[in-house]
Short mmCIF file of C-alpha atoms in Angstrom, two decimals:
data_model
loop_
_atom_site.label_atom_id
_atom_site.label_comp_id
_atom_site.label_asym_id
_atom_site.label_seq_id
_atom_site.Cartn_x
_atom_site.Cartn_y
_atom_site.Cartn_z
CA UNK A 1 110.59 98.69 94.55
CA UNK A 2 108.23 97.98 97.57
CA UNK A 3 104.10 98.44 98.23
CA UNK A 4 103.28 102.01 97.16
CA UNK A 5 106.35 102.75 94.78
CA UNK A 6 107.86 106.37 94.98
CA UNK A 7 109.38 107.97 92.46
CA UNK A 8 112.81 109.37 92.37
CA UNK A 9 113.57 113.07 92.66
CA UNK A 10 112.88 114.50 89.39
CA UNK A 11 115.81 116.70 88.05
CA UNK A 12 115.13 119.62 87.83
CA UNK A 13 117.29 122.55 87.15
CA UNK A 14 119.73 119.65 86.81
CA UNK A 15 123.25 120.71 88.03
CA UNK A 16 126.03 120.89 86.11
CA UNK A 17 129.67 119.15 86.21
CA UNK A 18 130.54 122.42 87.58
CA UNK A 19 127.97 123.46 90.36
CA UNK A 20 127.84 119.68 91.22
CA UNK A 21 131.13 120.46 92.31
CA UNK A 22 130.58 123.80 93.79
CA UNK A 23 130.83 123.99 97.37
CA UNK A 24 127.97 124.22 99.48
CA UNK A 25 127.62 126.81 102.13
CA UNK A 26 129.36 126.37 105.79
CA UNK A 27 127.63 129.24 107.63
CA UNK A 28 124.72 128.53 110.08
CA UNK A 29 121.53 128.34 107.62
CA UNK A 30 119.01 130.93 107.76
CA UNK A 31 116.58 128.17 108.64
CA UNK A 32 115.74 126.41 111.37
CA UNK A 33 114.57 122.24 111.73
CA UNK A 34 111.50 123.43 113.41
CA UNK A 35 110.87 126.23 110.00
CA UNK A 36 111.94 122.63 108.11
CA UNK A 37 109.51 120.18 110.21
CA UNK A 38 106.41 122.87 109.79
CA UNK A 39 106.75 123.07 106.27
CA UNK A 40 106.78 119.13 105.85
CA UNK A 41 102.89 117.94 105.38
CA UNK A 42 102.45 116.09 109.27
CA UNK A 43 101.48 113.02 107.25
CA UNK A 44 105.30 112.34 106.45
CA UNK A 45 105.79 111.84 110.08
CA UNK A 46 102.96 109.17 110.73
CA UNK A 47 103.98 105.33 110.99
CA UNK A 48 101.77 102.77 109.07
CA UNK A 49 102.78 99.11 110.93
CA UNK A 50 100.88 97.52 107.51
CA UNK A 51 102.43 99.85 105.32
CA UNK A 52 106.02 99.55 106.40
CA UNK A 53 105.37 95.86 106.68
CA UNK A 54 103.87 95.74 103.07
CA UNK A 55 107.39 96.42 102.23
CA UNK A 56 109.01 93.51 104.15
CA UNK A 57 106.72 91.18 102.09
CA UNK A 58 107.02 92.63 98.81
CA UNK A 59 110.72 92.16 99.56
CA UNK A 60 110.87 88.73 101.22
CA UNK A 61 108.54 87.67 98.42
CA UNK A 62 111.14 88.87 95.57
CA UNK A 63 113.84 87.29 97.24
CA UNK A 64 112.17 83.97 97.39
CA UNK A 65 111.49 83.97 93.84
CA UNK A 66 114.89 84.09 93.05
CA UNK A 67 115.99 82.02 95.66
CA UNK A 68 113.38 79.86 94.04
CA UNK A 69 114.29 80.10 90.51
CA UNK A 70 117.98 79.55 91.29
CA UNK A 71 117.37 76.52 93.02
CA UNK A 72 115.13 74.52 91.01
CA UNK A 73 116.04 76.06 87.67
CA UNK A 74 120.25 76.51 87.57
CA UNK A 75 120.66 73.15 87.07
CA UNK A 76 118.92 72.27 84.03
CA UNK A 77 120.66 75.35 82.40
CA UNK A 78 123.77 74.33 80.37
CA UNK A 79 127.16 74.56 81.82
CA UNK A 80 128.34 77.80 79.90
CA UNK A 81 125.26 79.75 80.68
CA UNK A 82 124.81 78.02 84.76
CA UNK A 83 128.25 80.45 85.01
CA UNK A 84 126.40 83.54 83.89
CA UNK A 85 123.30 82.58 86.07
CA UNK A 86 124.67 82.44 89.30
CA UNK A 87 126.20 86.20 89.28
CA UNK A 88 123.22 87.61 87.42
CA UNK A 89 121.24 85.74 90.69
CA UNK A 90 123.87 87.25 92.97
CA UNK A 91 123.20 91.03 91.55
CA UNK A 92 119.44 90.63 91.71
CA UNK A 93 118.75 89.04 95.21
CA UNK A 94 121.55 91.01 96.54
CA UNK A 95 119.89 94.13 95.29
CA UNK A 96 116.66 93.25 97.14
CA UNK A 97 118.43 92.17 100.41
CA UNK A 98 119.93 95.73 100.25
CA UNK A 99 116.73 96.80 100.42
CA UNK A 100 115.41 94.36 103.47
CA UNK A 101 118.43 95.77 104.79
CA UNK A 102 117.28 99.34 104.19
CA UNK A 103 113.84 98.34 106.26
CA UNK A 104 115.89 97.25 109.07
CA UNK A 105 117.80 100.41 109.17
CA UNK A 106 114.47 102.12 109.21
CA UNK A 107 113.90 99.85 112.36
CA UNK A 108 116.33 101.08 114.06
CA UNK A 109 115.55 104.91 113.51
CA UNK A 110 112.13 103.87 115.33
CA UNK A 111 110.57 104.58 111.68
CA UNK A 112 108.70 101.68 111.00
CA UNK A 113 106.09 101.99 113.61
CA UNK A 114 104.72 103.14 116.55
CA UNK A 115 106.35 100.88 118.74
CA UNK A 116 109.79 100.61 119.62
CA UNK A 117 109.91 96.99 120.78
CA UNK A 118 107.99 95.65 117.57
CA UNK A 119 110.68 98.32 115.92
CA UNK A 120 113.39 96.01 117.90
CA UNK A 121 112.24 92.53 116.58
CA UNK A 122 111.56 93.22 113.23
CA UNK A 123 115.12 95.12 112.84
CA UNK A 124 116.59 92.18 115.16
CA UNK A 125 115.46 89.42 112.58
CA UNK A 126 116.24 90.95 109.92
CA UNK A 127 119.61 92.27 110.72
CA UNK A 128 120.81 89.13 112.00
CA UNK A 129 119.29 87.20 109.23
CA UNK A 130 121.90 89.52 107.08
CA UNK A 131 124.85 88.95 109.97
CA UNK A 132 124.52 92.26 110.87
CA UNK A 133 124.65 92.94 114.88
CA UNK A 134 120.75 94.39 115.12
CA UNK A 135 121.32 96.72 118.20
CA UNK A 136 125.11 97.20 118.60
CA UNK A 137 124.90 99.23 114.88
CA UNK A 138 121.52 100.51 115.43
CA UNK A 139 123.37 102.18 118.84
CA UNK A 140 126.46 103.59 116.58
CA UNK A 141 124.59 104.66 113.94
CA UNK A 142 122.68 106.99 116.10
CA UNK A 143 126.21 108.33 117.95
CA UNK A 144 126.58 108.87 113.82
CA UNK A 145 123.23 110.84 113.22
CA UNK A 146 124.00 113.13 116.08
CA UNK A 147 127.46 113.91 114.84
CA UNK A 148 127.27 114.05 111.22
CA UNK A 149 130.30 116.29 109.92
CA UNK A 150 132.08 116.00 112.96
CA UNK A 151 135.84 115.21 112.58
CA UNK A 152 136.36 114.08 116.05
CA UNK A 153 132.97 112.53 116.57
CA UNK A 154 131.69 110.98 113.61
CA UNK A 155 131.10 106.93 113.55
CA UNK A 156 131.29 106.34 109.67
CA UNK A 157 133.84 107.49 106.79
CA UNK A 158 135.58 109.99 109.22
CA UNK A 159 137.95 111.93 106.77
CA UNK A 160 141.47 111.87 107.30
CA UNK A 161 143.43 115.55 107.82
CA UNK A 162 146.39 115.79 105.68
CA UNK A 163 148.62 115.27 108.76
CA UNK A 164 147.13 111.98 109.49
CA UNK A 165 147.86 110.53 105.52
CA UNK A 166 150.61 108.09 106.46
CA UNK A 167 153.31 107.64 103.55
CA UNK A 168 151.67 104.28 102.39
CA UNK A 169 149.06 106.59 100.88
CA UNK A 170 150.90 108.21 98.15
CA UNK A 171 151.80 104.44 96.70
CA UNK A 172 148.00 104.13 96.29
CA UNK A 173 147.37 107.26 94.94
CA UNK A 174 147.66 106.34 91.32
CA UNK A 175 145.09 104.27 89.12
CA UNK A 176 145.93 100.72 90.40
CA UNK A 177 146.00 101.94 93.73
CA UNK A 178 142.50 103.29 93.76
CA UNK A 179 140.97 99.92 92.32
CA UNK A 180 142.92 98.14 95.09
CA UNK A 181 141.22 100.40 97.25
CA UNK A 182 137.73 100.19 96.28
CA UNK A 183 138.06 96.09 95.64
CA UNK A 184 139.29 96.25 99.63
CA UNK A 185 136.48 98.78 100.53
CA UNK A 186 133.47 96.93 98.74
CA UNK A 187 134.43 93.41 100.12
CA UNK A 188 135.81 93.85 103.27
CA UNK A 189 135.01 97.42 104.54
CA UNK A 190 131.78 96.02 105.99
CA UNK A 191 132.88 93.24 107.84
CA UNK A 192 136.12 95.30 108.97
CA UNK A 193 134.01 98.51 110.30
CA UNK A 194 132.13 96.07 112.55
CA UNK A 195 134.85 94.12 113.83
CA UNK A 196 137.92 96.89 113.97
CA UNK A 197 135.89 100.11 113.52
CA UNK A 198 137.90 100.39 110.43
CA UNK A 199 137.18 104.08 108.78
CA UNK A 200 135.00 105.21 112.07
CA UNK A 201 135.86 107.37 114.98
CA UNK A 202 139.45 107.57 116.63
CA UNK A 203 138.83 105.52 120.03
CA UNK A 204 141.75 105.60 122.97
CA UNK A 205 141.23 101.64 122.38
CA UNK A 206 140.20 98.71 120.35
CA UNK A 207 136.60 99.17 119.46
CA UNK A 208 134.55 96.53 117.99
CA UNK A 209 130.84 96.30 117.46
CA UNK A 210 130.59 92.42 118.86
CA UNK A 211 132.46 93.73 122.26
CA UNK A 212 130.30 94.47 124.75
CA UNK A 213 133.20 96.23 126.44
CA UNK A 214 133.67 98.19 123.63
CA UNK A 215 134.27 101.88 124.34
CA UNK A 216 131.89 102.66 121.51
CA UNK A 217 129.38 101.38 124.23
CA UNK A 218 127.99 102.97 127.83
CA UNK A 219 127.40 100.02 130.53
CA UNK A 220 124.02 100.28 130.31
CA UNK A 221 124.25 99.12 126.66
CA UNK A 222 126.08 95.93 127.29
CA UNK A 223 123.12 93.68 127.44
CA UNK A 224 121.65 95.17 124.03
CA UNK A 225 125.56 93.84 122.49
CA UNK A 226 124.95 90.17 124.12
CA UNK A 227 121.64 90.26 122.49
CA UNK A 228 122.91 91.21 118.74
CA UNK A 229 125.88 88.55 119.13
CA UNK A 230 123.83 85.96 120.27
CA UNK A 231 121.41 86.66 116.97
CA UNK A 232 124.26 87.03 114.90
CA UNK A 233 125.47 83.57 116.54
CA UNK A 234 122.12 81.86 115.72
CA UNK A 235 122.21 82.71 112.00
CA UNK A 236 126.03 81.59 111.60
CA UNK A 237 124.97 77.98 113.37
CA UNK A 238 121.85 77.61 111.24
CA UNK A 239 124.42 78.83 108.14
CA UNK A 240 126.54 75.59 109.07
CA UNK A 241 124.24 73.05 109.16
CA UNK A 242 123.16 74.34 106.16
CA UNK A 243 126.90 73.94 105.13
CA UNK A 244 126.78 70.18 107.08
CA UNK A 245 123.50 69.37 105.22
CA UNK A 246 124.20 70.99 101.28
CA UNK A 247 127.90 71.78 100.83
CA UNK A 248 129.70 74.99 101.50
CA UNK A 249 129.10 75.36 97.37
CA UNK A 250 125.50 75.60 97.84
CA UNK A 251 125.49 78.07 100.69
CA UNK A 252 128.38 80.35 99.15
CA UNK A 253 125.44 80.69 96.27
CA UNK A 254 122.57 81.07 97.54
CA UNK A 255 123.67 83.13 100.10
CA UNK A 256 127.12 83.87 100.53
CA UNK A 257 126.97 86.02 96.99
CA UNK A 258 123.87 87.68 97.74
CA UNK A 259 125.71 88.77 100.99
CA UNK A 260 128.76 90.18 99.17
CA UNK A 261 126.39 92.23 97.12
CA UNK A 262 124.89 93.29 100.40
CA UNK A 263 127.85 94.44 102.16
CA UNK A 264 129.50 95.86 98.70
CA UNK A 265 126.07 98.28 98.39
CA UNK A 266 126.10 99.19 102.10
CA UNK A 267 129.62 100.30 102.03
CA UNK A 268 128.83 102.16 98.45
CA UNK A 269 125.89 103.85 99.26
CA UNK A 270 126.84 105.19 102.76
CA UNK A 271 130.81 106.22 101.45
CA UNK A 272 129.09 108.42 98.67
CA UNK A 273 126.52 109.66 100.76
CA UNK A 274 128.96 111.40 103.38
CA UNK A 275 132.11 111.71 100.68
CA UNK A 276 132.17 114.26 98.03
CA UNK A 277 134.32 117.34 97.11
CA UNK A 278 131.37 120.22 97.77
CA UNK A 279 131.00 118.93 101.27
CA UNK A 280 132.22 120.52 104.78
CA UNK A 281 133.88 118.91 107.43
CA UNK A 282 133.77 120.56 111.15
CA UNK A 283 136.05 120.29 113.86
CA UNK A 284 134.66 121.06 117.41
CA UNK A 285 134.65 124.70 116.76
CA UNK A 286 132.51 125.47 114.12
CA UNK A 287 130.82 121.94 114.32
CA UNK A 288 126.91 122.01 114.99
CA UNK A 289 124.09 119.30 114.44
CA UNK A 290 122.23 120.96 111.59
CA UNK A 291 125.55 122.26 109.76
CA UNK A 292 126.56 118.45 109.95
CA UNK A 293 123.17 117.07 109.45
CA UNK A 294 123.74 118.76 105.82
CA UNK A 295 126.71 117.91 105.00
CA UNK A 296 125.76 114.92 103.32
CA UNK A 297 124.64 113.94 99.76
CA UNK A 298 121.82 112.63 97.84
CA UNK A 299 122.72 110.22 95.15
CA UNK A 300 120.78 108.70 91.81
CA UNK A 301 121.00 105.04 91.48
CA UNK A 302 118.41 105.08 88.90
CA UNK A 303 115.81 101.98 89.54
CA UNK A 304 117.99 100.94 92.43
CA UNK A 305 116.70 104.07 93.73
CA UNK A 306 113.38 102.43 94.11
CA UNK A 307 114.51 98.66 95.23
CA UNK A 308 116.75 100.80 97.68
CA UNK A 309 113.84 101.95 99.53
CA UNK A 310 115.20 105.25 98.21
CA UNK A 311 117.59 105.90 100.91
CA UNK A 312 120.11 106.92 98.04
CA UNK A 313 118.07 109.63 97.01
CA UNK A 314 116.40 111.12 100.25
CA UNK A 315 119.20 111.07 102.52
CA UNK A 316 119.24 114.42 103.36
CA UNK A 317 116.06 114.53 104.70
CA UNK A 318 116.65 111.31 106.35
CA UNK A 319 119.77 112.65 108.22
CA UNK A 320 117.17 115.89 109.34
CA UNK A 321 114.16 113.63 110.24
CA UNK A 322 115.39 109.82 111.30
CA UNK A 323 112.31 108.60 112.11
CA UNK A 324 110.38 109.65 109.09
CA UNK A 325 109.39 106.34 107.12
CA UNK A 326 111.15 105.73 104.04
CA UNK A 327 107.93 105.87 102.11
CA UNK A 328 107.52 109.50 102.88
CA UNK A 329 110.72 110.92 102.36
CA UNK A 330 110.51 111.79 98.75
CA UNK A 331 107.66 113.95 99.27
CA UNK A 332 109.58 115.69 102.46
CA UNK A 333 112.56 115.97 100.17
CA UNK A 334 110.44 117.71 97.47
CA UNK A 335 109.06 119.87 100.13
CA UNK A 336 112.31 121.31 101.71
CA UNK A 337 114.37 121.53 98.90
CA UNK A 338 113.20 124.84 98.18
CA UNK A 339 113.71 126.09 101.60
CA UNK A 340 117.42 124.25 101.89
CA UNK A 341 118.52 125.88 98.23
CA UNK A 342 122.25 125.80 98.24
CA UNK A 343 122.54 123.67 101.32
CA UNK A 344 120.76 121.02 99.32
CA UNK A 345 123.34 118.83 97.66
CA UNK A 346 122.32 116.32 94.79
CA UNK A 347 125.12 114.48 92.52
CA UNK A 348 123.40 112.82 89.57
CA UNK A 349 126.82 111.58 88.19
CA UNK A 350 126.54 108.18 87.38
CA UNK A 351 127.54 106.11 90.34
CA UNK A 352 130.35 104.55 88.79
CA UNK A 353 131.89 107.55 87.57
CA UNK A 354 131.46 109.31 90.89
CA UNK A 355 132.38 106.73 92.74
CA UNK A 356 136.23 106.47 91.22
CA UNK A 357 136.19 110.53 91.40
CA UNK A 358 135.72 110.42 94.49
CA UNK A 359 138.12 107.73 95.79
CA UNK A 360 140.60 109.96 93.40
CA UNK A 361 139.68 113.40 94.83
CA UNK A 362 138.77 112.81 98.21
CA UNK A 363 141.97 111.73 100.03
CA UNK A 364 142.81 114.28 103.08
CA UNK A 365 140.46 117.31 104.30
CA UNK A 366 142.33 120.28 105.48
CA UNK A 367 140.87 124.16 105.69
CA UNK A 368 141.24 127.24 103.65
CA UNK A 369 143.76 129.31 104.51
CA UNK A 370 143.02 132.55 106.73
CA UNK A 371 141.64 132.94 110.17
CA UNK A 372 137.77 132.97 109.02
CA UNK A 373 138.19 129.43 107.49
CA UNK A 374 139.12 127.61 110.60
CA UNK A 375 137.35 124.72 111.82
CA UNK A 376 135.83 124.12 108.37
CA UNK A 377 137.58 121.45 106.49
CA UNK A 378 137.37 120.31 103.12
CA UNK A 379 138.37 117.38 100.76
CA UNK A 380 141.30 117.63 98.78
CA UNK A 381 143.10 115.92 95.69
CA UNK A 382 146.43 115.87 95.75
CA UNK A 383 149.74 114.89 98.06
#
């Protein structure tokens, strides 16, 4: 969904069960990102500030339709079906918020235009409009894009070694236990990354995306944090006179369960992205950027793909080129696919299905056993 549509990558030679499983290759590529950039068409790389904002508008638009629809219309629906209409509303608009949330992502690779301030505001606005601290993730995320794969220097969904499973885990290892876990990790894995760095990189002390202090941070950063609070702040006041004027009622639906959808997709997309059992995990010795970069997974979300901005389905090339715009990564992806063969990992798997496989199979990484297998980890499914 957005100005200028893409299409999703087309399956061909679709994998099966098996080699979706297979492992993909640890040893240093026989390519380089410069062989990868030259191949890509140097269009993919150029900025359009009315295209990428064509997409903010298609999107804004969307969402105030259904803000619009919900609002005037809900009420003159009977009781029985006003129940239905509300979550169906919550789905939708927070569907298309993931994806105004995809464009401020983009802002913060410096992919949406030329110009790194304009970059700044549109991301700022947008993130905060979504409660999301604009420049104290944008600055974490990147600490995540140049350690992909890293075990000791990763940001997000930083595996677990099997010596660091406390005994808690094995109570949760069973069916209820992984529903517990996903119900936690969908609604509060979001909001508990941000404000505890839960499921990020080991820190010596309390890290916390709202602390300017925060050793996630260098001093010269500290201002940025302010800045992102402060918008963050200015959202939450404006959310309780809204409260003060409408009811907390009101706001919880028109907002508050768009925003649960948000935070639910956010955690979702990025957990399957950099979680799944054919993918390597480095520790400092065999660890390097483009081994890490792809170690990562493209996913199929069928139209989501599409309202998603396609983030689900490009992602590797995203993770190789960050400031490519969104609207050219499908093309890049069909470009360097070839070239990446093996190292190229796509999981069709339905998302639900995948999803609970992997919260079953992807508990602890550990390595192979003998000498040439150190320093490469990999997920496994069983304590």
């Amino acid at each position: 969904m957005g100005a200028g549509g893409r299409m999703s990558v087309p399956p061909e030679g679709k994998k099966s069960k098996s080699d979706v499983l297979q492992r993909v290759p640890h040893s240093k590529p026989p390519f380089t990102v410069g062989e990868l950039k030259e191949a890509i068409p140097s269009h993919c790389f150029q900025r359009s500030i009315p295209r990428s904002f064509s997409y903010v508008i298609y999107d804004l638009t969307i969402a105030f339709l259904f803000f619009y629809v919900a609002t005037n219309y809900f009420q003159n629906l009977p009781q029985p079906l006003s129940y239905l209409a509300w979550p169906l509303y919550w789905m939708c608009q927070g569907c298309v918020l993931t994806g105004v949330w995809v464009i401020a992502h983009e802002c913060g690779h410096h992919a949406f235009s030329d110009y790194q301030w304009l970059d700044d505001i549109v991301g700022l606005i947008l993130h905060s409009a979504l409660l999301v601290p604009y420049f104290s993730w944008k600055l974490s995320h990147r600490r995540h894009h140049s350690n992909t794969g890293s075990l000791e220097r990763d940001e997000v969904f930083v595996p677990k070694v099997k010596s660091g499973i406390g005994g808690f885990a094995k109570h949760l290892n069973n069916p209820p236990g992984r529903v517990l876990i996903l119900v936690v990790q969908l609604t509060l894995g979001w909001p508990l990354y941000l404000l505890f760095n839960v499921s990020g990189r080991h820190y010596e002390r309390f890290a916390c995306h709202y602390d300017p202090h925060s050793p996630i941070y260098s001093d010269r950063q500290r201002m940025l944090i302010l800045v992102s609070d402060a918008g963050v702040l200015a959202v939450t006041y404006g959310l309780y006179c809204l409260v003060a004027a409408k009811g907390l009622a009101w706001v919880f639906c028109v907002y508050g369960g768009p925003l649960l959808v948000v935070n639910g997709f956010l955690v979702l997309i990025t957990y399957l992205q950099h979680t799944h059992p054919s993918l390597p995990h480095y520790d400092s010795t065999k660890w390097d950027w483009l081994r890490g970069a792809l170690a990562t997974a493209d996913r199929d979300y069928g139209i989501l793909n599409k309202v998603f901005h396609n983030i689900t389905d490009t992602h590797v090339a995203h993770h190789l080129f960050s400031t490519m715009p969104h609207y050219h990564a499908m093309e890049a992806t069909k470009v360097i696919k070839p070239i990446l063969g093996n190292y190229y990992q796509f999981d069709g798997t339905p998302i639900f299905k995948a999803m609970w496989r992997e919260v079953k199979e992807c508990i602890y990484v550990e390595p192979d056993e003998g000498d040439q297998n150190k320093g490469v980890f990999w997920y496994k499914n069983k304590l």
